Coordinates of N, CA and C and ligand atoms in Angstrom, one line a residue:
E60 N 153.4 173.0 -29.1 CA 153.9 174.4 -29.2 C 155.2 174.5 -30.0
G61 N 156.2 173.7 -29.6 CA 157.5 173.7 -30.3 C 157.3 173.4 -31.7
A62 N 156.6 172.3 -32.0 CA 156.4 171.8 -33.4 C 155.7 172.8 -34.2
E63 N 154.7 173.5 -33.6 CA 153.9 174.5 -34.4 C 154.9 175.6 -34.8
L64 N 155.7 176.0 -33.9 CA 156.7 177.1 -34.1 C 157.7 176.7 -35.2
W65 N 158.2 175.4 -35.2 CA 159.1 174.9 -36.2 C 158.4 175.1 -37.6
K66 N 157.1 174.7 -37.6 CA 156.4 174.8 -38.9 C 156.3 176.2 -39.4
K67 N 156.0 177.1 -38.5 CA 155.9 178.5 -38.9 C 157.2 179.1 -39.4
V68 N 158.3 178.7 -38.7 CA 159.6 179.2 -39.1 C 160.0 178.6 -40.4
D69 N 159.7 177.3 -40.7 CA 159.9 176.7 -42.0 C 159.2 177.5 -43.1
R70 N 157.9 177.9 -42.7 CA 157.1 178.6 -43.7 C 157.8 180.0 -44.0
Y71 N 158.3 180.6 -42.9 CA 159.0 181.9 -43.1 C 160.2 181.7 -44.0
I72 N 161.0 180.7 -43.7 CA 162.2 180.5 -44.5 C 161.9 180.3 -46.0
T73 N 160.8 179.4 -46.2 CA 160.4 179.1 -47.5 C 159.9 180.3 -48.3
D74 N 159.0 181.1 -47.5 CA 158.5 182.3 -48.2 C 159.6 183.3 -48.5
Q75 N 160.6 183.4 -47.7 CA 161.7 184.4 -47.9 C 162.7 183.9 -49.0
L76 N 163.0 182.6 -49.1 CA 164.1 182.2 -49.8 C 163.8 181.3 -51.0
I77 N 162.6 180.7 -51.0 CA 162.3 179.8 -52.1 C 161.1 180.2 -52.9
P78 N 161.4 180.8 -54.0 CA 160.3 181.4 -54.8 C 159.2 180.3 -55.2
A79 N 158.0 180.8 -55.4 CA 156.9 179.9 -55.8 C 157.3 179.1 -57.0
D80 N 157.0 177.8 -57.0 CA 157.6 177.0 -58.1 C 156.5 176.0 -58.5
P81 N 155.8 176.4 -59.6 CA 154.6 175.6 -60.1 C 155.0 174.1 -60.3
V82 N 156.2 173.9 -60.8 CA 156.6 172.5 -61.1 C 156.7 171.6 -59.8
L83 N 157.3 172.2 -58.8 CA 157.4 171.4 -57.6 C 156.0 171.3 -56.9
D84 N 155.2 172.4 -57.0 CA 153.9 172.4 -56.4 C 153.1 171.3 -57.0
E85 N 153.1 171.2 -58.4 CA 152.4 170.2 -59.1 C 152.8 168.8 -58.7
A86 N 154.1 168.7 -58.5 CA 154.6 167.3 -58.1 C 154.0 166.9 -56.8
Q87 N 154.0 167.9 -55.8 CA 153.5 167.6 -54.5 C 152.0 167.2 -54.6
E88 N 151.3 167.9 -55.5 CA 149.8 167.6 -55.7 C 149.6 166.3 -56.4
A89 N 150.5 165.9 -57.3 CA 150.4 164.6 -58.0 C 150.7 163.5 -57.0
N90 N 151.7 163.7 -56.1 CA 152.0 162.7 -55.1 C 150.8 162.5 -54.1
A91 N 150.2 163.6 -53.7 CA 149.1 163.5 -52.8 C 147.9 162.8 -53.5
A92 N 147.6 163.2 -54.7 CA 146.5 162.6 -55.5 C 146.7 161.1 -55.7
A93 N 148.0 160.7 -55.8 CA 148.2 159.3 -56.0 C 148.3 158.5 -54.7
G94 N 148.1 159.2 -53.6 CA 148.1 158.6 -52.2 C 149.5 158.3 -51.7
L95 N 150.6 159.0 -52.2 CA 151.9 158.8 -51.7 C 152.0 159.4 -50.3
P96 N 152.8 158.9 -49.4 CA 152.9 159.5 -48.1 C 153.8 160.8 -48.2
A97 N 153.5 161.8 -47.4 CA 154.2 163.1 -47.5 C 155.5 163.0 -46.7
I98 N 156.4 162.0 -47.1 CA 157.6 161.8 -46.4 C 158.8 162.3 -47.2
D99 N 158.5 163.1 -48.2 CA 159.7 163.7 -49.0 C 160.3 164.8 -48.1
V100 N 161.4 165.3 -48.6 CA 162.1 166.4 -47.9 C 161.3 167.7 -48.0
A101 N 161.4 168.6 -47.0 CA 160.7 169.8 -47.1 C 161.4 170.7 -48.1
P102 N 160.7 171.8 -48.6 CA 161.3 172.7 -49.6 C 162.7 173.2 -49.2
N103 N 162.8 173.7 -48.0 CA 164.1 174.3 -47.6 C 165.2 173.2 -47.5
Q104 N 164.8 171.9 -47.2 CA 165.8 170.8 -47.3 C 166.1 170.5 -48.7
G105 N 165.1 170.5 -49.6 CA 165.3 170.2 -51.0 C 166.3 171.2 -51.6
K106 N 166.1 172.4 -51.2 CA 167.0 173.4 -51.7 C 168.4 173.3 -51.2
M107 N 168.5 172.8 -50.0 CA 169.8 172.6 -49.4 C 170.5 171.4 -50.2
L108 N 169.8 170.4 -50.6 CA 170.4 169.3 -51.4 C 170.8 169.9 -52.7
H109 N 170.0 170.7 -53.3 CA 170.3 171.4 -54.6 C 171.6 172.2 -54.5
L110 N 171.7 173.0 -53.4 CA 172.9 173.8 -53.2 C 174.2 173.0 -53.0
L111 N 174.0 171.9 -52.2 CA 175.2 171.1 -52.0 C 175.6 170.4 -53.3
A112 N 174.7 170.0 -54.1 CA 175.1 169.4 -55.4 C 175.8 170.4 -56.2
R113 N 175.4 171.7 -56.2 CA 176.1 172.7 -56.9 C 177.4 173.0 -56.4
V114 N 177.6 173.1 -55.1 CA 178.9 173.3 -54.5 C 179.8 172.2 -54.8
A115 N 179.3 171.0 -54.9 CA 180.1 169.8 -55.2 C 180.4 169.7 -56.7
G116 N 179.8 170.6 -57.5 CA 179.9 170.5 -58.9 C 179.5 169.1 -59.5
A117 N 178.4 168.5 -58.9 CA 178.0 167.2 -59.2 C 177.6 167.0 -60.6
R118 N 178.1 166.0 -61.3 CA 177.6 165.7 -62.7 C 176.9 164.4 -62.7
N119 N 177.2 163.6 -61.7 CA 176.7 162.2 -61.6 C 176.2 161.9 -60.2
I120 N 174.9 161.8 -60.1 CA 174.3 161.7 -58.8 C 173.5 160.4 -58.6
L121 N 173.6 159.8 -57.4 CA 172.8 158.6 -57.1 C 171.9 158.9 -55.9
E122 N 170.6 158.6 -56.1 CA 169.7 158.7 -55.0 C 169.1 157.4 -54.7
I123 N 169.0 157.0 -53.4 CA 168.4 155.8 -53.0 C 167.1 156.1 -52.3
G124 N 165.9 155.9 -52.9 CA 164.7 156.3 -52.3 C 164.1 157.5 -53.0
T125 N 163.2 157.2 -54.0 CA 162.7 158.2 -55.0 C 161.4 158.9 -54.4
L126 N 160.5 158.1 -53.9 CA 159.1 158.4 -53.7 C 158.6 159.1 -54.9
G127 N 158.1 160.3 -54.9 CA 157.5 161.0 -56.1 C 158.5 161.8 -56.8
G128 N 159.7 161.7 -56.5 CA 160.8 162.5 -57.2 C 160.9 163.9 -56.8
Y129 N 160.5 164.3 -55.6 CA 160.6 165.7 -55.1 C 162.1 166.0 -54.9
S130 N 162.7 165.3 -54.1 CA 164.2 165.5 -53.8 C 165.0 165.3 -55.1
T131 N 164.5 164.3 -55.9 CA 165.2 164.1 -57.2 C 165.2 165.4 -58.1
T132 N 164.0 166.0 -58.1 CA 163.9 167.3 -58.9 C 164.9 168.3 -58.4
W133 N 164.9 168.5 -57.1 CA 165.9 169.5 -56.6 C 167.3 169.2 -56.9
L134 N 167.7 167.9 -56.8 CA 169.0 167.5 -57.1 C 169.3 167.6 -58.6
A135 N 168.4 167.1 -59.4 CA 168.6 167.1 -60.9 C 168.8 168.5 -61.4
R136 N 168.1 169.5 -60.8 CA 168.2 170.9 -61.3 C 169.6 171.5 -61.0
A137 N 170.4 170.8 -60.3 CA 171.8 171.3 -60.1 C 172.7 170.7 -61.1
L138 N 172.2 169.8 -61.9 CA 173.1 169.1 -62.9 C 173.4 170.0 -64.1
P139 N 174.6 169.8 -64.7 CA 174.8 170.4 -66.1 C 174.0 169.6 -67.1
D140 N 173.9 170.1 -68.3 CA 173.1 169.4 -69.4 C 173.6 168.0 -69.7
D141 N 174.8 167.8 -69.5 CA 175.3 166.4 -69.8 C 175.5 165.6 -68.5
G142 N 174.8 166.0 -67.4 CA 174.9 165.3 -66.1 C 173.9 164.2 -66.1
H143 N 173.9 163.4 -65.0 CA 173.0 162.3 -64.9 C 172.7 162.0 -63.4
L144 N 171.4 161.6 -63.2 CA 171.0 161.2 -61.9 C 170.3 159.9 -62.0
I145 N 170.7 158.9 -61.2 CA 170.0 157.6 -61.1 C 169.3 157.6 -59.8
T146 N 168.0 157.3 -59.8 CA 167.3 157.2 -58.5 C 166.6 155.8 -58.4
L147 N 166.8 155.2 -57.2 CA 166.3 153.8 -57.0 C 165.1 153.8 -56.2
E148 N 164.1 153.1 -56.6 CA 162.8 153.0 -55.9 C 162.2 151.6 -56.0
A149 N 161.8 151.1 -54.9 CA 161.2 149.7 -54.8 C 159.8 149.6 -55.2
D150 N 159.0 150.7 -55.0 CA 157.6 150.7 -55.1 C 157.2 151.1 -56.6
A151 N 156.5 150.2 -57.3 CA 156.2 150.5 -58.7 C 155.3 151.8 -58.8
K152 N 154.3 152.0 -57.9 CA 153.5 153.1 -58.0 C 154.3 154.4 -57.8
H153 N 155.2 154.4 -56.8 CA 156.0 155.6 -56.5 C 156.9 155.9 -57.7
A154 N 157.5 154.8 -58.3 CA 158.3 155.1 -59.5 C 157.5 155.7 -60.6
E155 N 156.3 155.2 -60.8 CA 155.5 155.7 -61.9 C 155.1 157.2 -61.7
V156 N 154.7 157.5 -60.5 CA 154.4 158.9 -60.2 C 155.6 159.8 -60.3
A157 N 156.8 159.3 -59.9 CA 158.0 160.0 -60.0 C 158.4 160.3 -61.5
R158 N 158.2 159.3 -62.3 CA 158.6 159.5 -63.7 C 157.7 160.5 -64.3
G159 N 156.4 160.6 -64.0 CA 155.5 161.6 -64.5 C 156.0 163.0 -64.0
N160 N 156.3 163.1 -62.7 CA 156.7 164.4 -62.2 C 158.0 164.9 -62.8
I161 N 158.9 163.9 -63.0 CA 160.2 164.3 -63.6 C 160.1 164.7 -65.1
A162 N 159.2 164.1 -65.8 CA 158.9 164.5 -67.2 C 158.3 165.9 -67.2
R163 N 157.3 166.1 -66.3 CA 156.7 167.4 -66.3 C 157.7 168.5 -65.9
A164 N 158.7 168.1 -65.1 CA 159.7 169.1 -64.7 C 160.7 169.3 -65.8
G165 N 160.6 168.6 -66.9 CA 161.5 168.7 -68.1 C 162.9 168.1 -67.7
L166 N 162.9 167.1 -66.9 CA 164.2 166.6 -66.4 C 164.5 165.2 -66.8
D167 N 163.6 164.6 -67.7 CA 163.7 163.2 -68.0 C 164.9 162.9 -68.8
H168 N 165.6 163.9 -69.5 CA 166.8 163.6 -70.2 C 168.0 163.5 -69.2
L169 N 167.8 163.9 -68.0 CA 168.9 163.8 -67.0 C 168.7 162.7 -65.9
V170 N 167.5 162.2 -65.8 CA 167.1 161.3 -64.7 C 166.7 160.0 -65.1
T171 N 167.2 158.9 -64.5 CA 166.7 157.6 -64.7 C 166.1 157.0 -63.4
V172 N 164.9 156.6 -63.4 CA 164.3 156.0 -62.2 C 164.4 154.5 -62.4
R173 N 165.1 153.8 -61.5 CA 165.2 152.3 -61.6 C 164.4 151.7 -60.5
L174 N 163.5 150.8 -61.0 CA 162.5 150.1 -60.2 C 163.1 148.9 -59.6
G175 N 163.0 148.7 -58.3 CA 163.5 147.5 -57.7 C 164.0 147.8 -56.3
A176 N 164.1 146.7 -55.5 CA 164.7 146.9 -54.1 C 166.2 147.4 -54.4
A177 N 166.6 148.4 -53.7 CA 167.9 149.0 -53.9 C 169.0 148.0 -53.7
L178 N 168.8 147.0 -52.8 CA 169.9 146.0 -52.6 C 170.0 145.1 -53.8
D179 N 169.0 145.1 -54.7 CA 169.1 144.3 -55.9 C 169.6 145.2 -57.1
T180 N 169.2 146.5 -57.1 CA 169.6 147.3 -58.2 C 171.0 147.9 -58.0
L181 N 171.5 148.1 -56.8 CA 172.8 148.6 -56.6 C 173.9 147.7 -57.2
P182 N 173.9 146.4 -57.0 CA 174.9 145.6 -57.7 C 174.8 145.7 -59.2
R183 N 173.6 145.9 -59.8 CA 173.5 146.1 -61.2 C 174.3 147.4 -61.6
L184 N 174.2 148.4 -60.8 CA 174.9 149.7 -61.2 C 176.4 149.4 -61.2
E185 N 176.8 148.7 -60.2 CA 178.3 148.4 -60.2 C 178.7 147.6 -61.4
E186 N 177.9 146.5 -61.7 CA 178.2 145.7 -62.9 C 178.3 146.6 -64.2
E187 N 177.4 147.5 -64.3 CA 177.3 148.3 -65.5 C 178.3 149.5 -65.5
G188 N 179.1 149.5 -64.4 CA 180.2 150.6 -64.3 C 179.6 152.0 -64.2
K189 N 178.5 152.1 -63.5 CA 177.8 153.4 -63.5 C 178.5 154.5 -62.6
G190 N 179.3 154.0 -61.6 CA 180.0 155.0 -60.8 C 181.2 155.5 -61.4
P191 N 182.0 156.3 -60.7 CA 181.7 156.7 -59.4 C 180.8 157.9 -59.4
F192 N 180.0 158.1 -58.4 CA 179.1 159.2 -58.3 C 179.7 160.3 -57.5
D193 N 179.3 161.6 -57.8 CA 179.9 162.7 -57.1 C 179.1 163.0 -55.9
L194 N 177.8 162.7 -55.9 CA 177.0 162.9 -54.7 C 176.0 161.7 -54.6
I195 N 175.8 161.2 -53.4 CA 174.9 160.1 -53.2 C 174.0 160.5 -52.0
F196 N 172.7 160.4 -52.3 CA 171.7 160.8 -51.2 C 170.9 159.5 -50.8
I197 N 171.1 159.1 -49.6 CA 170.5 157.9 -49.1 C 169.2 158.2 -48.3
D198 N 168.0 157.8 -48.9 CA 166.8 158.2 -48.2 C 165.7 157.1 -48.5
A199 N 166.0 155.9 -48.3 CA 165.0 154.8 -48.6 C 164.6 154.1 -47.2
D200 N 164.6 152.8 -47.2 CA 164.2 152.1 -46.0 C 165.3 152.2 -45.0
K201 N 165.0 152.7 -43.8 CA 166.1 153.1 -42.9 C 166.8 152.0 -42.2
Q202 N 166.2 150.8 -42.1 CA 166.9 149.7 -41.5 C 168.1 149.2 -42.3
N203 N 168.1 149.5 -43.6 CA 169.2 149.1 -44.5 C 170.2 150.2 -44.7
I204 N 170.1 151.3 -44.0 CA 171.1 152.4 -44.1 C 172.6 151.9 -44.1
P205 N 172.9 151.0 -43.1 CA 174.4 150.6 -43.1 C 174.8 149.9 -44.4
K206 N 173.9 149.1 -45.0 CA 174.2 148.4 -46.2 C 174.3 149.4 -47.4
Y207 N 173.4 150.4 -47.4 CA 173.5 151.5 -48.4 C 174.7 152.3 -48.3
L208 N 175.2 152.5 -47.1 CA 176.5 153.2 -46.9 C 177.6 152.4 -47.6
A209 N 177.6 151.1 -47.3 CA 178.7 150.2 -47.9 C 178.6 150.3 -49.4
W210 N 177.4 150.3 -50.0 CA 177.3 150.4 -51.5 C 177.7 151.8 -51.9
A211 N 177.4 152.8 -51.2 CA 177.8 154.2 -51.5 C 179.3 154.3 -51.6
L212 N 179.9 153.7 -50.7 CA 181.4 153.7 -50.7 C 182.0 153.0 -51.9
K213 N 181.4 151.9 -52.3 CA 181.8 151.1 -53.5 C 181.7 152.0 -54.7
L214 N 180.6 152.8 -54.7 CA 180.3 153.6 -56.0 C 180.8 155.0 -55.9
S215 N 181.8 155.2 -55.0 CA 182.4 156.5 -54.8 C 183.8 156.7 -55.3
R216 N 184.2 157.9 -55.3 CA 185.6 158.3 -55.5 C 186.0 159.2 -54.4
K217 N 187.3 159.5 -54.3 CA 187.8 160.5 -53.3 C 187.0 161.8 -53.6
G218 N 186.4 162.4 -52.6 CA 185.7 163.6 -52.8 C 184.2 163.5 -52.9
T219 N 183.7 162.2 -53.1 CA 182.2 162.0 -53.2 C 181.6 162.5 -51.9
L220 N 180.4 163.1 -52.0 CA 179.6 163.6 -50.9 C 178.5 162.6 -50.7
I221 N 178.4 162.1 -49.5 CA 177.3 161.2 -49.1 C 176.4 161.8 -48.1
L222 N 175.1 161.9 -48.4 CA 174.1 162.5 -47.5 C 173.1 161.4 -47.1
V223 N 172.8 161.3 -45.8 CA 171.8 160.3 -45.3 C 170.8 161.1 -44.5
D224 N 169.5 160.9 -44.9 CA 168.4 161.6 -44.2 C 167.8 160.7 -43.1
N225 N 167.2 161.4 -42.1 CA 166.4 160.8 -41.1 C 167.2 159.9 -40.1
V226 N 168.3 160.4 -39.6 CA 169.2 159.7 -38.8 C 169.1 160.0 -37.3
I227 N 168.2 161.0 -36.9 CA 168.1 161.4 -35.5 C 166.8 160.8 -34.9
R228 N 165.7 160.8 -35.7 CA 164.5 160.1 -35.4 C 163.9 160.5 -34.0
D229 N 163.6 161.8 -33.9 CA 163.0 162.3 -32.6 C 164.0 162.1 -31.4
G230 N 165.3 162.0 -31.7 CA 166.3 161.8 -30.7 C 166.4 160.3 -30.2
E231 N 165.6 159.5 -30.8 CA 165.6 158.0 -30.4 C 167.0 157.4 -30.8
V232 N 167.7 158.1 -31.6 CA 169.0 157.5 -32.1 C 169.9 157.2 -30.9
I233 N 169.8 157.9 -29.8 CA 170.7 157.6 -28.7 C 170.2 156.4 -27.8
D234 N 169.1 155.8 -28.2 CA 168.6 154.7 -27.4 C 169.1 153.4 -27.9
A235 N 170.2 152.9 -27.3 CA 170.8 151.6 -27.8 C 169.9 150.4 -27.7
S236 N 168.9 150.5 -26.8 CA 168.0 149.3 -26.7 C 166.7 149.5 -27.5
S237 N 166.6 150.5 -28.4 CA 165.4 150.7 -29.1 C 165.1 149.5 -29.9
A238 N 163.8 149.2 -30.0 CA 163.3 148.0 -30.7 C 163.0 148.4 -32.2
S239 N 163.2 149.7 -32.5 CA 162.9 150.2 -33.9 C 164.0 149.8 -34.8
P240 N 163.7 149.1 -35.9 CA 164.7 148.8 -36.9 C 165.2 150.0 -37.6
Q241 N 164.4 151.1 -37.7 CA 164.8 152.3 -38.3 C 165.9 153.0 -37.4
V242 N 165.6 153.0 -36.1 CA 166.6 153.6 -35.1 C 167.9 152.7 -35.2
Q243 N 167.7 151.4 -35.2 CA 168.9 150.6 -35.2 C 169.7 150.8 -36.6
G244 N 169.0 151.1 -37.6 CA 169.6 151.4 -38.9 C 170.5 152.7 -38.8
A245 N 169.9 153.7 -38.1 CA 170.6 154.9 -37.9 C 171.8 154.7 -37.0
R246 N 171.7 153.9 -36.0 CA 172.8 153.6 -35.1 C 173.9 152.8 -35.8
G247 N 173.5 151.9 -36.7 CA 174.4 151.2 -37.4 C 175.2 152.1 -38.4
L248 N 174.6 153.1 -38.9 CA 175.2 154.1 -39.7 C 176.3 154.8 -38.9
F249 N 176.0 155.3 -37.7 CA 177.0 156.0 -36.9 C 178.2 155.1 -36.6
D250 N 177.9 153.8 -36.3 CA 179.0 152.9 -36.0 C 179.9 152.7 -37.2
A251 N 179.2 152.5 -38.3 CA 180.0 152.3 -39.6 C 180.8 153.6 -39.9
L252 N 180.3 154.7 -39.7 CA 181.0 156.0 -40.0 C 182.2 156.1 -39.1
K253 N 182.0 155.8 -37.8 CA 183.1 155.9 -36.8 C 184.2 155.0 -37.2
A254 N 183.9 153.8 -37.8 CA 184.9 152.8 -38.0 C 185.5 152.9 -39.4
E255 N 185.0 153.8 -40.3 CA 185.4 153.8 -41.7 C 186.5 154.9 -41.9
P256 N 187.7 154.5 -42.1 CA 188.8 155.5 -42.4 C 188.6 156.2 -43.7
R257 N 187.9 155.7 -44.6 CA 187.7 156.4 -45.9 C 186.7 157.6 -45.9
L258 N 186.1 157.7 -44.7 CA 185.1 158.8 -44.6 C 185.3 159.8 -43.5
Q259 N 185.1 161.0 -43.7 CA 185.0 162.1 -42.7 C 183.5 162.4 -42.6
A260 N 182.9 162.4 -41.4 CA 181.5 162.6 -41.3 C 181.1 163.5 -40.2
T261 N 179.9 164.1 -40.3 CA 179.3 164.8 -39.2 C 177.7 164.6 -39.3
A262 N 177.0 165.0 -38.3 CA 175.5 164.9 -38.4 C 175.0 166.2 -37.8
L263 N 173.8 166.6 -38.3 CA 173.1 167.8 -37.7 C 171.7 167.4 -37.4
Q264 N 171.3 167.8 -36.2 CA 169.9 167.7 -35.9 C 169.1 168.8 -36.6
T265 N 167.9 168.5 -37.0 CA 167.0 169.5 -37.6 C 165.6 169.4 -37.0
V266 N 165.0 170.6 -37.0 CA 163.6 170.7 -36.7 C 162.9 171.5 -37.8
G267 N 161.6 171.3 -38.0 CA 160.9 172.0 -39.0 C 159.6 171.4 -39.3
S268 N 159.1 171.6 -40.6 CA 157.8 171.1 -40.9 C 157.7 169.6 -40.9
K269 N 158.9 168.9 -41.0 CA 158.9 167.4 -40.9 C 159.2 166.9 -39.6
G270 N 159.1 167.8 -38.5 CA 159.4 167.3 -37.2 C 160.8 167.4 -36.8
Y271 N 161.2 166.6 -35.8 CA 162.6 166.6 -35.3 C 163.3 165.4 -35.8
D272 N 164.4 165.7 -36.6 CA 165.1 164.6 -37.2 C 166.5 165.1 -37.5
G273 N 167.2 164.7 -38.5 CA 168.5 165.2 -38.8 C 169.1 164.3 -39.9
F274 N 170.3 164.8 -40.4 CA 171.0 164.1 -41.5 C 172.5 164.0 -41.2
V275 N 173.0 163.1 -41.9 CA 174.5 162.9 -41.9 C 175.1 163.4 -43.2
M276 N 176.2 164.0 -43.1 CA 177.0 164.4 -44.2 C 178.4 163.7 -44.1
A277 N 178.8 163.0 -45.1 CA 180.1 162.4 -45.1 C 180.8 162.7 -46.4
V278 N 182.1 162.8 -46.3 CA 182.9 163.0 -47.5 C 184.0 161.8 -47.6
V279 N 184.1 161.3 -48.8 CA 185.1 160.2 -49.0 C 186.4 160.9 -49.1
V280 N 187.3 160.5 -48.2 CA 188.6 161.2 -48.2 C 189.8 160.3 -48.6
A281 N 189.5 159.1 -48.9 CA 190.6 158.2 -49.3 C 190.0 157.1 -50.2
Ligands
SAM260 N1 163.8 161.1 -51.4 C1 162.4 161.3 -51.4 C2 162.1 162.7 -51.4 O1 162.6 163.4 -50.5 O2 161.3 163.2 -52.2 C3 161.7 160.6 -50.3 C4 162.0 159.1 -50.2 S1 160.9 158.2 -49.1 C5 161.5 158.9 -47.5 C6 161.6 156.6 -49.1 C7 161.3 155.9 -50.4 O3 162.1 154.7 -50.4 C8 159.9 155.4 -50.6 O4 159.3 155.8 -51.8 C9 160.0 153.9 -50.5 O5 159.0 153.2 -51.4 C10 161.4 153.6 -51.0 N2 161.9 152.3 -50.5 C11 161.6 151.6 -49.4 N3 162.4 150.5 -49.4 C12 163.1 150.5 -50.5 C13 164.1 149.6 -51.0 N4 164.4 148.5 -50.4 N5 164.7 150.0 -52.2 C14 164.4 151.1 -52.8 N6 163.5 152.0 -52.4 C15 162.9 151.7 -51.2

């Protein structure tokens, strides 16, 4: 009952505030056709990412976890013409589908999809001097979230906005004894945020078409 209502309300929000968008619809269809799991952000969440990137005036964005490039598209649409978004993806098929979607969205001049496990590709970014990023969206394998946060900090400047998705996990985040590596990844994130003087952070629980979860928002303050 609750979950059905969350879905209906998400549909209402989307119908009211997010105009039909053939490019994004096609991307979702391409993802489904290629057998990608529907674990991308919901349309209203994607638009929130887009608006946050705009508020931040982001010119240089890093995303960890591309899937089919749905959140990538929302974020890249917030960039100025000389902006750039680098998105990291470990799965070759996901990266290929994402590249197709990004090209069809007319965003390939702004977006680079880097294939490889993020813990391998993040050090390359540092070596190549790709940072600092204005906004970093962490949405890959959840057990590695604390490591991704450490990399995000390395690739940040004062003012960088760091967003981390799926940190509530049906409320299981409060279970210290959870055997789930994903839950322990989220808990490790909260521990790291609490201990990190360079960050100011909060988290919000969310419900909607993607169930009960939530995200962390952190700003680099020093
Ligand atoms: N951000 C995407 C969106 O909203 O459209 C959804 C990303 S999905 C939740 C997580 C993605 O991270 C998957 O495509 C998965 O293959 C990828 N992934 C998993 N482990 C990874 C790793 N070690 N390095 C990079 N990407 C990884």
